Amino acid sequence: MAKPIAPIPHRDGIAPSFVGLPQGDWPLILDFLIQRFPHVAADDIRGRLLRGEVVDEVGNPYRVDSPYRAGTVLWYYRPQPEPLTVPFAEHILYQDDVLLVVDKPHFLPVAPVGRYALENLQTRLRLRLNNPEITPLHRLDKETAGVILFCQSPQHRHAYHGLFESRQIQKTYEAIAGFRAELSFPCVHTSRIEYRDDAFTVQEVAGEANSETAIELLERRGNYAHYRLAPHTGRKHQLRVHLAGMGIPIVNDAWYPELMPDKGNDFSSPLQLLARAIEFVDPVTGEARRFESQRELGWPTWWALY
């Protein structure tokens, strides 16, 4: 079933949410919502209905005494958590009617999630450019800075997604990480990556490799080095896991090799990983494209290098 068309607009760059109403014996919409959302206080749900914040498929507000009608759809805005402000700006590298290329700062998520429901790159761009259709074409970790592609035109998203699926996009990263004299570069690191039990981090396990990264040493300073990374596959956290698995974790990585406490509002130690460049043949225009981040990574302080 296709997603229904929202009868209410985006708010602060966030799309409204919807719930399909299944067959059931709830007398009122209120009864259904109290059972459907047990984590929300019943008085809060009543308040939202009294304020007209829950609407039907044509935008008419439900009331506290509205009868339940199976087979219809209700729409609402999710309550947003206390926002977290990320004090770093994105930079637009390129823009046309279809493609949008952005240089993302560290700490800023690409899409809405949790405390970043309003403070994320997608929402910033939708508000800045007054276009609720802006959508990311690929992933980039919140902790990672650098080049990321967005599509401004829904009808062209599939063409760009096809480039990623067929591996016709070349991405180059850079990292400041540990150095071990016994390792030889350039090299290609392969391994099998699977999710850990915590469901949001991954690990290297025995078995047939499903990830591959080419690694080149650019510069060494004491116990640290500057690397160029070219992933051939796109597994979650692949670069972070590969370097940690080689015993040279990326500087300020709070997840690999060990999961550290949440940094919260501390923006003083960004992960030293940068999506430096992206290259591809544009499926819409046929042009060869290359975009490069203007950001730079930071070495550890001099007394930590040796």
Coordinates of C-alpha atoms in Angstrom, one line a residue:
M1 CA 0.0 0.0 0.0
A2 CA 1.3 3.4 -1.0
K3 CA 1.8 6.0 1.7
P4 CA -1.3 8.2 1.8
I5 CA -1.1 11.9 1.0
A6 CA -0.9 14.1 4.1
P7 CA -3.7 16.6 4.6
I8 CA -1.5 18.8 6.8
P9 CA 1.8 20.3 5.9
H10 CA 5.3 19.7 7.2
R11 CA 6.0 21.6 10.4
D12 CA 9.5 22.9 11.1
G13 CA 10.7 20.7 8.3
I14 CA 9.2 17.5 9.9
A15 CA 6.6 15.5 8.0
P16 CA 3.4 14.6 9.9
S17 CA 2.9 11.0 11.0
F18 CA -0.1 8.8 10.3
V19 CA -1.9 5.7 11.6
G20 CA -4.2 3.5 9.7
L21 CA -7.3 2.5 11.6
P22 CA -7.8 -1.3 11.6
Q23 CA -11.0 -3.2 12.3
G24 CA -11.8 -3.2 16.0
D25 CA -14.5 -2.5 18.6
W26 CA -13.3 0.8 19.9
P27 CA -16.3 3.1 20.4
L28 CA -14.3 6.3 20.1
I29 CA -11.1 7.5 18.4
L30 CA -9.9 8.4 22.0
D31 CA -10.3 4.7 23.1
F32 CA -8.2 3.5 20.1
L33 CA -5.4 6.1 20.7
I34 CA -5.1 5.3 24.4
Q35 CA -4.6 1.6 23.5
R36 CA -2.4 2.3 20.5
F37 CA -0.1 4.5 22.4
P38 CA 0.2 3.1 25.9
H39 CA 3.4 5.0 26.7
V40 CA 1.5 8.3 26.3
A41 CA -0.7 9.5 29.2
A42 CA -4.4 9.4 28.5
D43 CA -4.8 13.0 29.6
D44 CA -2.2 14.0 27.1
I45 CA -4.1 12.3 24.3
R46 CA -7.3 14.0 25.4
G47 CA -5.5 17.3 25.4
R48 CA -4.3 16.8 21.8
L49 CA -7.8 16.0 20.7
L50 CA -9.3 19.0 22.5
R51 CA -6.7 21.2 20.8
G52 CA -7.5 19.8 17.3
E53 CA -4.0 18.3 16.9
V54 CA -5.3 14.9 15.4
V55 CA -7.0 15.1 12.1
D56 CA -8.6 12.7 9.6
E57 CA -7.6 12.0 6.0
V58 CA -9.0 15.3 4.7
G59 CA -7.6 17.4 7.6
N60 CA -10.7 17.7 9.8
P61 CA -9.9 17.6 13.5
Y62 CA -11.0 14.7 15.6
R63 CA -12.8 15.5 18.8
V64 CA -12.8 13.7 22.2
D65 CA -16.2 12.2 21.3
S66 CA -15.4 11.4 17.7
P67 CA -16.6 7.8 16.8
Y68 CA -14.0 5.3 15.6
R69 CA -14.1 4.5 11.9
A70 CA -12.1 1.5 10.7
G71 CA -10.4 1.7 7.3
T72 CA -9.6 5.4 7.6
V73 CA -6.4 7.2 8.5
L74 CA -5.6 9.7 11.2
W75 CA -2.7 12.2 11.0
Y76 CA -0.8 14.0 13.8
Y77 CA 2.5 15.6 14.6
R78 CA 4.8 13.7 16.9
P79 CA 5.8 15.5 20.1
Q80 CA 9.4 16.5 19.7
P81 CA 11.9 16.0 22.5
E82 CA 13.9 18.8 24.0
P83 CA 16.1 19.9 21.0
L84 CA 19.9 19.7 21.0
T85 CA 21.6 22.5 19.1
V86 CA 24.6 21.6 17.1
P87 CA 26.8 24.8 16.8
F88 CA 28.3 24.1 13.4
A89 CA 27.1 25.1 10.0
E90 CA 26.7 23.1 6.8
H91 CA 27.9 24.5 3.5
I92 CA 26.3 24.0 0.1
L93 CA 28.9 22.9 -2.5
Y94 CA 26.5 22.6 -5.4
Q95 CA 22.8 23.1 -6.2
D96 CA 20.6 22.7 -9.2
D97 CA 16.9 21.9 -9.6
V98 CA 17.6 18.2 -8.9
L99 CA 20.9 17.7 -7.1
L100 CA 22.1 19.3 -3.8
V101 CA 25.6 18.6 -2.5
V102 CA 26.4 19.6 1.0
D103 CA 29.6 19.7 3.2
K104 CA 28.3 18.4 6.5
P105 CA 29.8 19.3 9.8
H106 CA 30.7 16.8 12.6
F107 CA 27.9 16.0 15.2
L108 CA 25.0 16.8 12.9
P109 CA 22.7 13.9 12.0
V110 CA 21.6 13.6 8.4
A111 CA 17.9 12.9 9.2
P112 CA 15.5 13.4 12.1
V113 CA 16.1 11.2 15.1
G114 CA 15.5 11.5 18.9
R115 CA 16.8 14.8 20.3
Y116 CA 17.9 15.7 16.7
A117 CA 14.3 15.7 15.4
L118 CA 14.6 19.4 14.5
E119 CA 18.4 19.8 14.5
N120 CA 19.5 17.7 11.6
L121 CA 20.8 18.3 8.1
Q122 CA 17.7 17.4 6.2
T123 CA 15.5 19.7 8.3
R124 CA 18.0 22.5 8.1
L125 CA 18.1 22.3 4.3
R126 CA 14.3 22.0 3.9
L127 CA 13.8 25.1 5.9
R128 CA 16.7 27.0 4.4
L129 CA 15.6 26.3 0.8
N130 CA 11.9 26.1 1.5
N131 CA 11.6 22.6 -0.1
P132 CA 10.0 19.8 1.9
E133 CA 11.0 17.3 -0.7
I134 CA 14.7 17.4 0.0
T135 CA 15.9 13.9 0.8
P136 CA 19.4 12.4 1.4
L137 CA 20.6 9.9 -1.2
H138 CA 22.9 8.0 1.1
R139 CA 24.0 7.7 4.7
L140 CA 26.7 9.6 6.6
D141 CA 27.2 9.0 10.3
K142 CA 26.3 11.9 12.7
E143 CA 29.9 11.9 13.9
T144 CA 31.4 12.0 10.3
A145 CA 31.9 15.3 8.4
G146 CA 32.1 15.8 4.7
V147 CA 30.3 15.5 1.4
I148 CA 26.8 14.1 1.1
L149 CA 24.3 14.2 -1.7
F150 CA 20.6 15.2 -1.5
C151 CA 17.9 15.1 -4.1
Q152 CA 15.4 18.0 -4.5
S153 CA 13.1 16.2 -6.9
P154 CA 11.2 13.1 -5.9
Q155 CA 10.9 11.8 -9.5
H156 CA 14.7 11.6 -9.8
R157 CA 15.6 9.9 -6.6
H158 CA 15.5 6.4 -8.1
A159 CA 18.1 7.3 -10.8
Y160 CA 20.6 8.4 -8.1
H161 CA 19.8 5.4 -5.9
G162 CA 20.6 3.2 -8.8
L163 CA 24.2 4.5 -8.9
F164 CA 24.7 3.5 -5.3
E165 CA 23.1 0.1 -5.8
S166 CA 25.3 -0.7 -8.8
R167 CA 28.4 0.8 -7.1
Q168 CA 28.9 3.4 -9.8
I169 CA 29.8 6.1 -7.2
Q170 CA 33.4 6.4 -5.9
K171 CA 33.7 7.8 -2.4
T172 CA 36.9 8.8 -0.7
Y173 CA 37.4 9.4 3.0
E174 CA 40.2 10.6 5.2
A175 CA 40.9 9.8 8.8
I176 CA 43.4 10.6 11.6
A177 CA 44.0 7.3 13.4
G178 CA 46.6 5.3 15.2
F179 CA 49.8 4.1 13.6
R180 CA 51.5 0.7 13.9
A181 CA 54.9 0.2 12.3
E182 CA 54.2 -3.5 11.6
L183 CA 51.4 -2.7 9.2
S184 CA 52.1 -2.2 5.5
F185 CA 50.4 0.4 3.3
P186 CA 48.8 0.7 0.9
C187 CA 46.6 -2.3 1.7
V188 CA 43.1 -3.7 1.3
H189 CA 41.2 -4.7 4.4
T190 CA 38.4 -7.2 4.1
S191 CA 36.2 -8.8 6.8
R192 CA 32.7 -9.9 7.6
I193 CA 30.7 -7.3 9.5
E194 CA 27.6 -8.2 11.5
Y195 CA 25.4 -6.3 14.0
R196 CA 26.1 -6.6 17.7
D197 CA 23.4 -7.5 20.2
D198 CA 22.9 -3.8 21.0
A199 CA 21.6 -3.4 17.5
F200 CA 23.3 0.0 16.8
T201 CA 26.9 -1.0 16.6
V202 CA 28.6 -3.7 14.5
Q203 CA 31.6 -6.0 14.8
E204 CA 33.9 -8.1 12.7
V205 CA 33.2 -11.8 12.9
A206 CA 34.5 -15.0 11.3
G207 CA 33.1 -15.9 7.9
E208 CA 33.0 -14.9 4.3
A209 CA 33.9 -11.2 3.9
N210 CA 31.1 -8.8 3.1
S211 CA 33.2 -5.5 3.4
E212 CA 36.2 -4.1 1.7
T213 CA 38.3 -0.9 2.2
A214 CA 41.4 0.2 0.4
I215 CA 43.7 2.1 2.8
E216 CA 46.6 4.4 1.9
L217 CA 49.0 6.1 4.3
L218 CA 49.3 9.9 3.6
E219 CA 51.4 11.1 6.5
R220 CA 52.7 9.9 9.9
R221 CA 53.2 12.0 13.0
G222 CA 54.5 9.9 15.9
N223 CA 51.9 7.4 17.1
Y224 CA 49.2 8.7 14.7
A225 CA 48.8 8.9 10.9
H226 CA 46.6 10.5 8.2
Y227 CA 45.0 7.9 6.0
R228 CA 43.0 7.9 2.7
L229 CA 40.2 5.3 2.7
A230 CA 38.3 4.1 -0.3
P231 CA 35.4 1.8 0.6
H232 CA 34.4 -0.7 -2.0
T233 CA 31.3 -1.7 0.0
G234 CA 29.0 0.3 2.2
R235 CA 28.5 -1.5 5.4
K236 CA 27.4 0.4 8.5
H237 CA 30.4 2.0 10.3
Q238 CA 32.6 0.0 8.0
L239 CA 35.6 2.4 8.1
R240 CA 35.5 2.8 11.9
V241 CA 35.3 -1.0 12.4
H242 CA 38.0 -1.8 9.9
L243 CA 40.6 0.6 11.4
A244 CA 39.7 -0.4 14.9
G245 CA 40.1 -4.0 13.9
M246 CA 43.6 -3.3 12.6
G247 CA 44.5 -1.8 16.0
I248 CA 44.5 1.8 14.7
P249 CA 41.2 3.2 15.8
I250 CA 40.1 6.6 14.5
V251 CA 40.9 9.5 16.9
N252 CA 37.9 10.4 19.2
D253 CA 35.9 7.3 18.1
A254 CA 33.5 6.8 21.1
W255 CA 32.1 3.5 19.7
Y256 CA 35.0 1.5 18.3
P257 CA 36.8 -0.5 19.6
E258 CA 34.9 0.2 22.9
L259 CA 31.5 1.8 23.4
M260 CA 32.0 4.9 25.5
P261 CA 29.5 7.1 27.3
D262 CA 27.3 9.4 25.2
K263 CA 29.1 12.7 24.4
G264 CA 25.9 14.7 25.0
N265 CA 26.5 18.4 24.6
D266 CA 30.3 18.0 24.4
F267 CA 31.4 19.0 20.9
S268 CA 35.1 19.3 21.8
S269 CA 36.3 16.0 20.4
P270 CA 34.9 15.3 16.9
L271 CA 35.5 11.9 15.3
Q272 CA 38.5 12.5 12.9
L273 CA 36.7 11.0 9.9
L274 CA 35.9 13.0 6.8
A275 CA 34.0 12.1 3.6
R276 CA 36.5 13.9 1.4
A277 CA 35.2 13.4 -2.1
I278 CA 32.5 11.8 -4.2
E279 CA 32.6 11.1 -8.0
F280 CA 30.0 9.8 -10.4
V281 CA 28.4 10.3 -13.8
D282 CA 25.2 12.2 -13.2
P283 CA 22.2 10.0 -14.3
V284 CA 20.1 13.0 -15.1
T285 CA 22.5 15.2 -17.0
G286 CA 25.2 12.7 -18.1
E287 CA 27.9 14.9 -16.7
A288 CA 30.9 13.6 -14.9
R289 CA 30.7 15.0 -11.3
R290 CA 33.3 15.4 -8.6
F291 CA 32.7 17.2 -5.3
E292 CA 35.2 17.7 -2.5
S293 CA 34.9 18.7 1.1
Q294 CA 36.5 22.0 2.1
R295 CA 36.9 20.8 5.7
E296 CA 40.1 19.6 7.4
L297 CA 40.8 17.0 10.1
G298 CA 42.7 17.8 13.3
W299 CA 45.7 16.0 14.7
P300 CA 45.9 15.3 18.4
T301 CA 47.8 17.9 20.4
W302 CA 51.6 17.6 20.0
W303 CA 52.1 16.0 23.5
A304 CA 49.7 13.2 22.6
L305 CA 51.4 12.4 19.3
Y306 CA 54.5 10.7 20.9

